[in-house]
Coordinates of C-alpha atoms in Angstrom, one line a residue:
M1309 CA -105.4 95.7 -2.1
A1310 CA -106.7 92.6 -3.7
V1311 CA -109.4 94.6 -5.5
A1312 CA -108.3 94.8 -9.1
N1313 CA -109.0 98.5 -9.7
L1314 CA -106.9 99.4 -6.6
Q1315 CA -103.8 97.4 -7.4
D1316 CA -102.8 99.9 -10.1
R1317 CA -103.2 102.8 -7.7
L1318 CA -101.1 101.2 -4.9
Q1319 CA -97.9 102.9 -5.9
T1320 CA -99.7 106.2 -5.9
F1321 CA -101.2 105.6 -2.5
L1322 CA -97.7 104.7 -1.1
T1323 CA -96.0 107.7 -2.7
D1324 CA -98.5 110.3 -1.6
G1325 CA -98.9 108.9 2.0
S1326 CA -102.5 107.9 1.7
L1327 CA -102.0 104.6 3.6
I1328 CA -101.4 103.8 7.3
F1329 CA -99.4 100.6 8.0
L1330 CA -100.0 98.8 11.3
F1331 CA -97.3 96.3 12.5
D1332 CA -98.5 94.1 15.4
N1333 CA -96.2 92.2 17.8
Y1334 CA -93.2 94.4 16.9
E1335 CA -90.0 93.5 18.8
P1336 CA -87.4 96.3 18.9
A1337 CA -84.7 93.7 19.4
D1338 CA -85.6 92.0 16.1
R1339 CA -82.9 93.7 13.9
R1340 CA -84.0 92.0 10.7
R1341 CA -87.6 93.2 11.0
S1342 CA -86.5 96.6 12.1
Q1343 CA -84.3 96.9 9.1
M1344 CA -87.2 95.9 6.8
I1345 CA -89.4 98.6 8.3
R1346 CA -86.6 101.2 8.0
D1347 CA -86.1 100.4 4.3
F1348 CA -89.8 100.5 3.6
A1349 CA -90.2 103.8 5.4
K1350 CA -87.2 105.4 3.5
S1351 CA -88.8 104.2 0.2
Y1352 CA -92.1 105.9 1.1
P1353 CA -91.3 108.7 3.5
K1354 CA -94.9 110.2 3.5
I1355 CA -96.7 107.1 4.8
T1356 CA -97.6 106.7 8.5
I1357 CA -96.3 103.6 10.3
V1358 CA -97.7 102.4 13.6
L1359 CA -95.8 99.7 15.6
F1360 CA -97.4 97.8 18.4
A1361 CA -94.9 96.3 20.9
D1362 CA -95.4 94.6 24.2
E1363 CA -94.2 96.7 27.1
R1364 CA -92.1 93.7 28.2
G1365 CA -90.7 93.1 24.8
G1366 CA -87.9 95.6 25.4
P1367 CA -87.5 99.4 25.5
F1368 CA -88.6 101.3 22.4
Q1369 CA -85.4 102.8 21.0
R1370 CA -85.7 105.9 18.9
N1371 CA -82.6 104.9 16.8
T1372 CA -84.7 101.9 15.6
L1373 CA -86.2 104.4 13.1
E1374 CA -83.3 106.8 12.9
N1375 CA -82.7 109.0 9.8
L1376 CA -86.4 108.9 8.8
E1377 CA -88.5 111.9 8.1
G1378 CA -90.6 113.1 11.1
E1379 CA -90.2 112.6 14.8
P1380 CA -91.1 109.1 16.0
R1381 CA -93.5 109.2 19.0
S1382 CA -93.8 106.6 21.7
L1383 CA -97.3 106.1 23.2
S1384 CA -98.3 103.6 26.0
L1385 CA -101.6 101.8 26.0
H1386 CA -102.7 101.1 29.6
P1387 CA -105.7 99.3 31.0
L1388 CA -108.7 101.5 31.0
K1389 CA -109.5 103.5 34.1
R1390 CA -113.0 103.6 35.6
K1391 CA -113.8 106.8 33.8
E1392 CA -112.7 105.4 30.4
V1393 CA -114.7 102.2 31.0
R1394 CA -117.8 104.3 31.7
E1395 CA -117.3 106.3 28.5
L1396 CA -116.8 103.3 26.4
T1397 CA -119.8 101.5 27.9
K1398 CA -121.9 104.7 27.2
R1399 CA -120.8 104.8 23.6
W1400 CA -121.9 101.1 23.1
L1401 CA -125.2 101.3 24.9
A1402 CA -126.4 104.9 24.7
P1403 CA -127.5 104.7 21.0
S1404 CA -130.0 101.9 21.9
G1405 CA -131.2 103.7 25.1
L1406 CA -129.8 101.0 27.4
Y1407 CA -127.0 103.0 29.1
S1408 CA -127.4 103.9 32.7
T1409 CA -125.3 103.9 35.9
E1410 CA -126.6 100.4 36.6
T1411 CA -125.4 99.0 33.3
F1412 CA -122.0 100.6 33.8
H1413 CA -121.8 98.9 37.2
A1414 CA -122.9 95.6 35.5
V1415 CA -119.9 95.9 33.1
L1416 CA -117.6 96.6 36.1
R1417 CA -119.0 93.5 37.9
K1418 CA -118.5 91.2 34.9
I1419 CA -114.9 92.4 34.5
Q1420 CA -114.2 91.9 38.2
T1421 CA -115.8 88.4 38.6
S1422 CA -114.2 87.1 35.4
G1423 CA -110.8 88.5 36.2
L1424 CA -110.4 89.9 32.7
P1425 CA -108.3 93.1 32.1
T1426 CA -110.0 96.4 31.5
T1427 CA -109.0 96.7 27.9
A1428 CA -111.2 98.3 25.2
Y1429 CA -111.7 94.8 23.7
V1430 CA -113.0 93.3 26.9
V1431 CA -115.3 96.2 27.8
S1432 CA -116.7 96.2 24.2
M1433 CA -117.2 92.5 24.3
I1434 CA -119.2 92.7 27.6
A1435 CA -121.2 95.7 26.5
W1436 CA -122.1 94.0 23.2
T1437 CA -123.2 90.9 25.1
L1438 CA -125.3 92.9 27.6
E1439 CA -126.9 94.8 24.6
R1440 CA -128.2 91.6 23.1
Q1441 CA -129.8 90.1 26.3
N1442 CA -131.5 90.9 29.5
L1443 CA -129.2 93.5 31.1
N1444 CA -129.7 91.9 34.5
A1445 CA -128.8 88.4 33.2
N1446 CA -125.7 86.6 34.3
I1447 CA -123.1 86.3 31.5
N1448 CA -121.5 83.0 31.0
E1449 CA -118.0 83.9 32.2
A1450 CA -116.5 80.7 30.7
A1451 CA -117.8 81.7 27.2
L1452 CA -116.5 85.2 27.8
L1453 CA -113.0 83.9 28.6
E1454 CA -113.2 81.5 25.6
R1455 CA -113.8 84.5 23.3
F1456 CA -111.0 86.4 24.9
V1457 CA -108.6 83.5 24.4
D1458 CA -109.7 82.9 20.9
A1459 CA -109.0 86.5 20.0
I1460 CA -105.5 86.5 21.6
L1461 CA -104.5 83.2 20.0
N1462 CA -105.9 84.3 16.6
K1463 CA -108.1 81.3 16.2
A1464 CA -109.7 82.8 13.0
D1465 CA -106.3 83.4 11.4
A1466 CA -106.0 81.7 8.0
K1467 CA -102.6 80.4 8.9
E1468 CA -104.2 78.1 11.5
V1469 CA -105.2 75.6 8.8
N1470 CA -101.6 75.1 7.8
R1471 CA -100.5 71.7 9.0
A1472 CA -97.0 72.9 9.5
S1473 CA -98.1 75.6 12.0
L1474 CA -98.4 75.2 15.8
D1475 CA -102.1 76.1 15.5
Y1476 CA -104.7 77.2 18.0
T1477 CA -105.5 73.7 19.3
I1478 CA -101.8 72.8 19.9
R1479 CA -101.1 76.1 21.7
E1480 CA -104.3 75.6 23.8
S1481 CA -103.2 72.1 24.7
F1482 CA -99.8 73.2 25.8
L1483 CA -101.1 76.0 27.9
A1484 CA -103.5 73.6 29.6
E1485 CA -100.6 71.3 30.5
L1486 CA -98.6 74.3 31.7
S1487 CA -101.4 75.3 34.0
Y1488 CA -101.5 71.8 35.4
K1489 CA -97.7 71.7 36.1
L1490 CA -97.9 75.1 37.8
R1491 CA -100.8 73.9 40.0
E1492 CA -99.2 70.6 40.9
S1493 CA -96.0 72.4 42.0
D1494 CA -98.1 75.0 44.0
R1495 CA -96.8 78.0 42.2
Y1496 CA -97.8 80.6 39.6
T1497 CA -94.6 81.2 37.7
M1498 CA -91.5 79.4 36.5
S1499 CA -88.2 80.5 35.0
L1500 CA -87.9 81.0 31.3
D1501 CA -85.2 78.3 31.1
E1502 CA -87.5 75.8 32.8
L1503 CA -90.4 76.8 30.5
D1504 CA -88.2 76.2 27.5
Q1505 CA -87.4 72.7 28.9
V1506 CA -91.1 72.0 29.5
A1507 CA -91.9 73.0 26.0
G1508 CA -89.1 70.9 24.7
E1509 CA -90.4 67.8 26.4
Y1510 CA -93.9 68.6 25.1
V1511 CA -92.6 68.9 21.5
A1512 CA -90.3 65.8 21.8
A1513 CA -93.0 63.6 23.2
R1514 CA -95.0 64.2 20.1
G1515 CA -92.1 63.6 17.7
W1516 CA -92.0 67.1 16.3
T1517 CA -88.9 69.0 15.2
T1518 CA -90.3 72.4 16.3
N1519 CA -88.0 74.8 18.0
A1520 CA -89.4 74.8 21.6
A1521 CA -87.8 78.2 22.5
N1522 CA -89.4 79.9 19.6
F1523 CA -92.7 78.3 20.5
V1524 CA -92.5 79.8 24.0
R1525 CA -91.5 83.2 22.6
D1526 CA -94.6 83.1 20.3
L1527 CA -96.8 82.5 23.3
I1528 CA -95.2 85.4 25.2
N1529 CA -95.7 87.6 22.2
T1530 CA -99.5 86.8 22.0
G1531 CA -99.9 88.2 25.5
I1532 CA -101.1 85.0 27.1
L1533 CA -97.9 84.7 29.0
I1534 CA -95.7 87.5 30.4
E1535 CA -91.9 87.4 31.0
V1536 CA -90.2 89.6 33.5
D1537 CA -86.5 89.3 34.3
G1538 CA -86.4 85.7 33.2
T1539 CA -89.5 84.6 35.1
V1540 CA -92.7 83.6 33.1
G1541 CA -96.3 83.4 34.2
Y1542 CA -99.8 83.9 32.9
R1543 CA -100.5 87.6 32.3
Y1544 CA -103.9 87.3 34.0
R1545 CA -105.1 85.0 36.7
C1546 CA -108.2 84.2 34.8
L1547 CA -106.2 82.7 31.9
R1548 CA -104.4 80.3 34.3
E1549 CA -107.7 79.2 35.7
Y1550 CA -109.3 78.9 32.2
F1551 CA -106.5 76.6 30.9
L1552 CA -106.5 74.5 34.1
A1553 CA -110.2 74.0 33.5
K1554 CA -109.4 72.9 30.0
Y1555 CA -106.8 70.4 31.4
I1556 CA -109.4 69.1 33.9
N1557 CA -111.8 68.5 31.1
E1558 CA -109.3 66.5 29.0
D1559 CA -107.8 64.3 31.8
D1560 CA -110.3 61.9 33.3
E1561 CA -108.0 60.8 36.2
Y1562 CA -107.3 64.4 37.3
R1563 CA -110.9 65.3 36.9
E1564 CA -111.8 62.6 39.5
F1565 CA -109.2 64.1 41.8
V1566 CA -110.6 67.6 41.4
Y1567 CA -114.2 66.4 42.0
A1568 CA -113.3 64.6 45.2
E1569 CA -115.0 65.9 48.4
A1570 CA -111.6 66.7 49.9
N1571 CA -110.5 68.8 47.0
Y1572 CA -113.4 70.4 45.1
L1573 CA -113.6 73.7 47.0
D1574 CA -109.9 74.2 46.2
F1575 CA -110.9 74.2 42.5
D1576 CA -114.2 76.1 42.8
R1577 CA -113.2 78.7 40.2
E1578 CA -111.9 76.1 37.7
I1579 CA -115.1 74.0 38.2
D1580 CA -117.3 77.1 37.5
I1581 CA -115.4 77.7 34.2
L1582 CA -115.3 74.0 33.3
T1583 CA -119.1 73.5 33.8
G1584 CA -119.7 76.8 31.9
L1585 CA -117.9 75.2 28.9
R1586 CA -119.3 71.7 29.2
R1587 CA -122.9 72.8 30.1
K1588 CA -123.7 69.4 31.4
D1589 CA -122.1 67.3 34.1
K1590 CA -124.6 65.0 35.8
A1591 CA -122.1 63.1 37.9
L1592 CA -120.6 66.3 39.3
L1593 CA -124.1 67.7 40.1
E1594 CA -124.9 64.5 42.1
K1595 CA -121.7 64.9 44.1
L1596 CA -122.1 68.6 44.8
I1597 CA -125.6 68.0 46.2
R1598 CA -124.2 65.4 48.5
Y1599 CA -121.1 67.4 49.5
T1600 CA -123.2 70.6 50.2
D1601 CA -125.7 68.6 52.3
A1602 CA -122.9 67.5 54.5
H1603 CA -121.4 71.0 54.8
V1604 CA -124.8 72.6 55.7
A1605 CA -125.4 70.0 58.3
A1606 CA -122.0 70.5 59.9
G1607 CA -121.6 74.3 59.5
L1608 CA -125.1 75.7 60.2
D1609 CA -127.6 75.2 63.0
P1610 CA -130.7 73.2 61.9
Y1611 CA -133.5 75.5 60.7
D1612 CA -137.1 74.8 59.8
L1613 CA -137.7 76.5 56.5
Q1614 CA -141.5 76.6 57.1
D1615 CA -140.9 78.4 60.4
F1616 CA -140.0 81.5 58.5
D1617 CA -143.7 82.3 58.6
N1618 CA -143.4 82.9 62.4
V1619 CA -140.7 85.5 62.2
T1620 CA -141.9 88.9 63.5
F1621 CA -140.5 92.4 64.2
R1622 CA -139.6 92.9 67.8
F1623 CA -139.3 96.7 67.5
G1624 CA -141.6 99.1 65.6
A1625 CA -143.7 96.5 63.8
E1626 CA -146.2 99.2 62.8
R1627 CA -143.7 101.1 60.7
T1628 CA -144.0 100.8 56.9
L1629 CA -141.0 100.3 54.7
M1630 CA -141.6 103.6 52.9
K1631 CA -140.7 105.4 56.1
R1632 CA -137.5 103.5 56.9
P1633 CA -134.4 105.6 57.5
E1634 CA -131.8 105.6 54.7
S1635 CA -128.7 105.2 56.9
L1636 CA -127.4 104.9 60.4
S1637 CA -126.4 108.6 60.3
D1638 CA -130.1 109.5 59.9
L1639 CA -130.6 107.9 63.3
G1640 CA -127.8 109.7 65.0
I1641 CA -125.5 106.6 65.2
D1642 CA -121.9 107.6 64.8
D1643 CA -118.6 105.7 65.0
E1644 CA -118.4 106.4 68.8
I1645 CA -121.7 104.7 69.5
I1646 CA -120.7 101.7 67.3
E1647 CA -117.3 101.3 69.0
G1648 CA -119.0 101.5 72.4
V1649 CA -121.4 98.6 71.5
L1650 CA -118.4 96.5 70.3
D1651 CA -116.4 97.3 73.4
T1652 CA -119.2 96.3 75.6
A1653 CA -119.6 93.0 73.8
D1654 CA -115.9 92.3 74.0
E1655 CA -115.9 93.0 77.8
E1656 CA -118.9 90.7 78.3
N1657 CA -117.3 87.8 76.4
G1658 CA -114.1 88.0 78.4
P1659 CA -110.5 87.3 77.2
K1660 CA -109.9 84.5 74.7
A1661 CA -108.1 81.5 76.0
I1662 CA -104.7 80.9 74.5
S1663 CA -103.0 77.6 74.9
G1664 CA -99.7 76.2 73.6
D1665 CA -99.0 72.9 71.9
L1666 CA -97.4 71.5 75.1
E1667 CA -100.1 72.7 77.6
N1668 CA -102.5 69.8 77.3
G1669 CA -100.4 67.2 75.6
T1670 CA -103.0 66.7 72.8
R1671 CA -104.1 68.9 70.0
P1672 CA -107.7 70.3 70.6
P1673 CA -110.2 69.8 67.8
N1674 CA -109.7 72.4 65.1
R1675 CA -113.2 73.8 65.1
N1676 CA -113.9 77.3 63.8
K1677 CA -117.6 78.3 63.5
I1678 CA -116.8 81.3 61.2
R1679 CA -114.6 79.2 58.9
D1680 CA -117.3 76.5 58.8
M1681 CA -119.9 79.0 57.7
A1682 CA -117.5 80.4 55.1
T1683 CA -116.9 76.9 53.7
T1684 CA -120.6 76.2 53.7
Y1685 CA -121.3 79.4 51.8
S1686 CA -118.6 78.5 49.2
S1687 CA -120.1 75.1 48.7
I1688 CA -123.7 76.4 48.3
T1689 CA -122.4 79.1 45.8
L1690 CA -120.6 76.5 43.8
L1691 CA -123.5 74.2 43.7
S1692 CA -125.7 77.0 42.5
K1693 CA -123.3 78.0 39.7
V1694 CA -123.0 74.4 38.5
V1695 CA -126.8 74.1 38.4
R1696 CA -127.0 77.3 36.4
N1697 CA -124.2 76.1 34.0
S1698 CA -125.9 72.7 33.4
E1699 CA -128.1 74.2 30.6
L1700 CA -127.8 71.1 28.3
L1701 CA -128.6 68.6 31.1
T1702 CA -131.6 66.6 30.0
D1703 CA -132.3 65.0 33.4
L1704 CA -135.0 67.5 34.4
E1705 CA -135.7 65.6 37.7
L1706 CA -132.1 65.9 38.7
K1707 CA -132.0 69.5 37.6
K1708 CA -135.0 70.4 39.7
R1709 CA -133.7 68.5 42.7
A1710 CA -130.4 70.4 42.4
V1711 CA -132.3 73.7 42.2
L1712 CA -134.3 72.8 45.3
S1713 CA -131.2 71.7 47.2
S1714 CA -129.4 74.9 46.4
I1715 CA -132.3 77.2 47.3
S1716 CA -133.1 75.2 50.5
H1717 CA -129.5 75.6 51.6
W1718 CA -129.6 79.3 50.9
G1719 CA -132.8 79.3 53.0
V1720 CA -131.1 77.6 55.9
F1721 CA -128.2 80.2 55.7
I1722 CA -130.7 83.1 55.8
G1723 CA -132.8 81.5 58.5
H1724 CA -129.6 81.1 60.5
V1725 CA -128.9 84.8 60.2
V1726 CA -132.4 86.0 61.1
S1727 CA -132.9 83.6 64.0
S1728 CA -129.5 84.5 65.5
F1729 CA -130.8 88.0 66.1
D1730 CA -133.9 86.8 68.0
K1731 CA -131.8 84.3 70.0
A1732 CA -129.5 87.1 71.1
I1733 CA -132.4 89.2 72.3
D1734 CA -134.1 86.2 74.0
S1735 CA -130.9 85.3 75.9
E1736 CA -130.9 88.7 77.7
E1737 CA -131.7 88.5 81.4
P1738 CA -135.0 90.1 82.3
G1739 CA -134.7 93.5 84.0
R1740 CA -131.1 94.1 82.8
E1741 CA -130.0 96.5 80.1
S1742 CA -129.3 94.7 76.8
R1743 CA -125.7 94.1 76.1
Y1744 CA -126.1 94.8 72.4
L1745 CA -129.1 97.2 72.1
G1746 CA -129.4 98.8 75.5
K1747 CA -127.6 102.0 74.6
L1748 CA -129.7 102.5 71.4
T1749 CA -132.9 104.5 71.1
D1750 CA -136.1 102.8 70.0
E1751 CA -135.7 104.1 66.4
Q1752 CA -132.1 102.9 66.3
R1753 CA -133.2 99.4 67.5
Q1754 CA -135.8 99.3 64.7
F1755 CA -133.1 100.1 62.1
V1756 CA -130.8 97.4 63.4
E1757 CA -133.6 94.8 63.4
H1758 CA -134.7 95.9 59.9
F1759 CA -131.1 95.6 58.6
V1760 CA -130.6 92.1 60.1
K1761 CA -134.0 90.6 59.2
V1762 CA -134.8 92.4 55.9
M1763 CA -131.7 93.9 54.3
L1764 CA -129.3 91.0 55.0
P1765 CA -131.7 88.4 53.5
L1766 CA -132.2 90.7 50.5
F1767 CA -128.4 91.1 50.0
L1768 CA -128.1 87.3 50.1
S1769 CA -131.0 87.0 47.5
G1770 CA -128.7 89.0 45.2
S1771 CA -126.0 86.4 45.8
I1772 CA -128.5 83.7 44.9
H1773 CA -129.4 85.4 41.7
S1774 CA -125.7 86.0 40.7
S1775 CA -124.9 82.3 41.2
L1776 CA -128.2 80.6 40.2
G1777 CA -130.2 83.1 38.2
T1778 CA -130.9 82.3 34.6
E1779 CA -134.0 82.5 32.4
K1780 CA -133.3 78.9 31.3
L1781 CA -134.4 77.8 34.8
R1782 CA -137.6 79.8 34.7
A1783 CA -139.9 76.9 34.3
I1784 CA -138.4 75.2 37.4
F1785 CA -138.6 78.4 39.4
E1786 CA -142.3 78.9 38.5
S1787 CA -143.1 75.3 39.5
I1788 CA -141.5 75.8 42.9
V1789 CA -143.3 79.1 43.6
G1790 CA -146.6 77.6 42.7
D1791 CA -146.1 74.4 44.8
D1792 CA -147.9 74.7 48.2
S1793 CA -146.0 71.6 49.5
E1794 CA -142.6 73.4 49.4
P1795 CA -141.5 75.3 52.5
L1796 CA -142.4 79.0 52.7
L1797 CA -138.8 80.2 52.7
V1798 CA -137.9 78.1 49.6
R1799 CA -140.9 79.5 47.7
L1800 CA -140.0 83.1 48.8
L1801 CA -136.4 82.9 47.7
T1802 CA -137.5 81.4 44.4
A1803 CA -140.0 84.2 44.0
F1804 CA -137.1 86.6 44.4
L1805 CA -135.2 84.8 41.7
L1806 CA -138.1 85.2 39.3
I1807 CA -138.2 88.9 40.1
D1808 CA -134.4 89.3 39.6
V1809 CA -134.5 87.3 36.4
S1810 CA -137.4 89.3 34.9
F1811 CA -137.1 92.8 36.2
L1812 CA -135.1 94.2 33.3
D1813 CA -136.8 92.1 30.7
R1814 CA -139.3 94.2 28.8
S1815 CA -141.1 91.3 27.3
E1816 CA -144.6 89.9 28.1
A1817 CA -142.8 86.9 29.7
A1818 CA -141.4 89.2 32.4
G1819 CA -144.9 90.5 33.2
E1820 CA -146.1 86.9 33.6
M1821 CA -143.3 86.1 36.0
I1822 CA -144.2 89.2 38.1
K1823 CA -147.9 88.1 38.1
R1824 CA -146.9 84.6 39.4
V1825 CA -145.0 86.2 42.3
E1826 CA -148.0 88.4 43.0
A1827 CA -150.3 85.4 43.1
F1828 CA -147.9 83.8 45.6
A1829 CA -147.8 86.9 47.7
K1830 CA -151.6 87.0 48.0
T1831 CA -151.5 83.7 49.9
L1832 CA -149.3 84.9 52.6
N1833 CA -150.4 85.6 56.2
S1834 CA -147.1 86.7 57.5
R1835 CA -146.5 90.5 57.9
F1836 CA -142.8 89.9 58.0
V1837 CA -142.7 88.0 54.7
S1838 CA -144.9 90.6 53.1
E1839 CA -142.5 93.3 54.2
L1840 CA -139.6 91.4 52.6
I1841 CA -141.5 91.2 49.3
C1842 CA -142.3 94.9 49.5
E1843 CA -138.7 95.8 50.1
K1844 CA -137.6 93.6 47.1
L1845 CA -140.2 95.3 44.9
L1846 CA -138.9 98.8 45.9
F1847 CA -135.4 97.7 44.9
V1848 CA -136.6 96.5 41.5
Y1849 CA -138.8 99.6 41.0
S1850 CA -135.8 101.9 41.5
S1851 CA -134.1 100.5 38.4
P1852 CA -134.0 103.1 35.6
N1853 CA -134.1 100.4 32.9
I1854 CA -137.3 98.6 34.0
G1855 CA -140.0 98.6 31.3
Q1856 CA -142.9 100.9 31.7
S1857 CA -145.5 98.1 31.6
N1858 CA -143.6 96.2 34.3
R1859 CA -143.3 99.3 36.3
V1860 CA -147.1 99.7 36.4
L1861 CA -147.4 96.0 37.4
I1862 CA -145.0 96.5 40.3
E1863 CA -146.7 99.7 41.5
R1864 CA -150.0 97.8 41.7
F1865 CA -148.4 94.8 43.3
Y1866 CA -146.6 96.9 45.9
A1867 CA -149.6 99.1 46.8
E1868 CA -152.0 96.2 47.2
T1869 CA -149.5 94.3 49.4
Q1870 CA -149.1 97.4 51.6
L1871 CA -152.8 97.9 51.9
R1872 CA -153.2 94.2 53.0
L1873 CA -150.6 94.8 55.6
F1874 CA -152.8 97.6 57.1
G1875 CA -155.9 95.4 56.8
I1876 CA -157.6 97.7 54.3
K1877 CA -160.0 95.5 52.2
A1878 CA -160.3 95.8 48.4
G1879 CA -163.4 97.7 47.2
S1880 CA -163.5 100.1 50.2
P1881 CA -163.2 103.9 49.7
R1882 CA -160.0 103.8 51.7
Y1883 CA -158.6 101.1 49.4
S1884 CA -158.6 103.1 46.1
Q1885 CA -157.5 106.3 47.9
G1886 CA -154.7 104.5 49.7
K1887 CA -153.6 102.8 46.5
S1888 CA -153.3 106.1 44.6
G1889 CA -151.4 107.6 47.5
I1890 CA -148.9 104.8 47.7
V1891 CA -148.2 104.9 44.0
K1892 CA -147.8 108.6 44.1
E1893 CA -145.3 108.3 46.9
M1894 CA -143.4 105.6 45.0
R1895 CA -143.1 107.8 41.9
E1896 CA -142.1 110.9 43.9
K1897 CA -139.4 108.8 45.7
I1898 CA -138.0 107.7 42.3
A1899 CA -138.1 111.3 41.0
D1900 CA -136.2 112.5 44.1
D1901 CA -133.6 109.7 43.7
D1902 CA -133.1 110.7 40.1
T1903 CA -132.6 114.3 41.1
D1904 CA -130.1 113.4 43.8
A1905 CA -128.2 111.2 41.3

């Protein structure tokens, strides 16, 4: 109404009901404000008034607006369901031609990994971010949380510049200290009375005369905190983690405690957020390389990364990937067969020994192989995320060393999985039926081996991309793929990273990355590794959002790799005929998948 020619018409707008008034953070228990709204509504009975109240702020009472024209209606705004998230994502991305089932799932994954609520604001914020970058790119979750907090705390509000106000920075600082106090006392909530006391101490220590109780109520009203029956906590877990990360950033002594080898995995989520905000932490990166080296050495069996070239298929090596079965049910494997295999393995292993504390007089070493592997996996994942987050780090030598360390450890993890299958087969006694595969048909054995040796490594390559993948490391990735001195498995996993980083990028740069991977693939002599690359290409090729020029590149790349597997030389009549046939089969498979979808 600040526009001059509208000011004279304001009274007319109010009288004829042309305006809608929105009141945010309305508290039904606030009698003074409720009376003001009643008086205003009685003066202008034709206007529409919308009151937004927190569900925990108290029940909405109809007598709050009694004796007014019309019937007040109470509506509840709940987090969006999956169907609504899909519809909102479609509305954002469909006009630009970017919406697909894959992008919808990308939005769901971002919400899940960041721990944010499924509100319209959060969904819109993620969809907007995806629209302006590579749809397959990893979003900086710390930046996403920062935007969310900025919006909740009204960072852009003009009142924030008033020196008398408890502005954004002050509220953020208090919330960071609150997260620290909760973490140190190993709990997620505290009573409202205790929180008032904590706020009072915070205010008094700074010599302010601010009413601490009102300060706490304001934070509850913003939605950062939630109060239920006198108990207060953060409304969302991700907010508690975010503010603890802010505290770690500000307190040098506590940061050293968090970064210690004995503690860092207890704070993996906060470290991920913190490094996503700082974008450079050389000292931490050095420590994580050292810590993860120790975990890999203790938790996984040694594995020669160059030896991956010698992995072969034990069952059905002549089969091509295009002919692979889609599922266990296609092979006639049902729950009864699976349970039979598990029962046989359990009987062969015998009963587990159980001993009490007093049986041997001393406590046996607390060694758990599965737990060690899980801890190792967590450490590798955190190292990868911190490398990805260190975008502003200028020490390129350290950055490349950290990338190599991370990918090498992932390689050992994958090598451990693949070699375990062969070791299990080699351990069988000659002439006796296999304990694990003896009841399966040849085709079923082929499927199991394909799953263990091909699909599991590819699933893990997805984990590598989600934790390490970023276009900003492209130059390092390309240098590793092109370096003959690096172990084969390291180069292969880095090639997969390049594919994942590029496959939804429709620019010329994406095509160049695919060509670099293709040049690497042509140097391979291992049928097994070539099969892995082909399976990865099929996965990328099935994406509905891949650019047409990149689709043609992948068709040629895949077809030529398949022909090399069969020993068909370029230039021969069978070569061009086979290439056309493979490309046709690829296109038909995608068309069939689209029809099924």
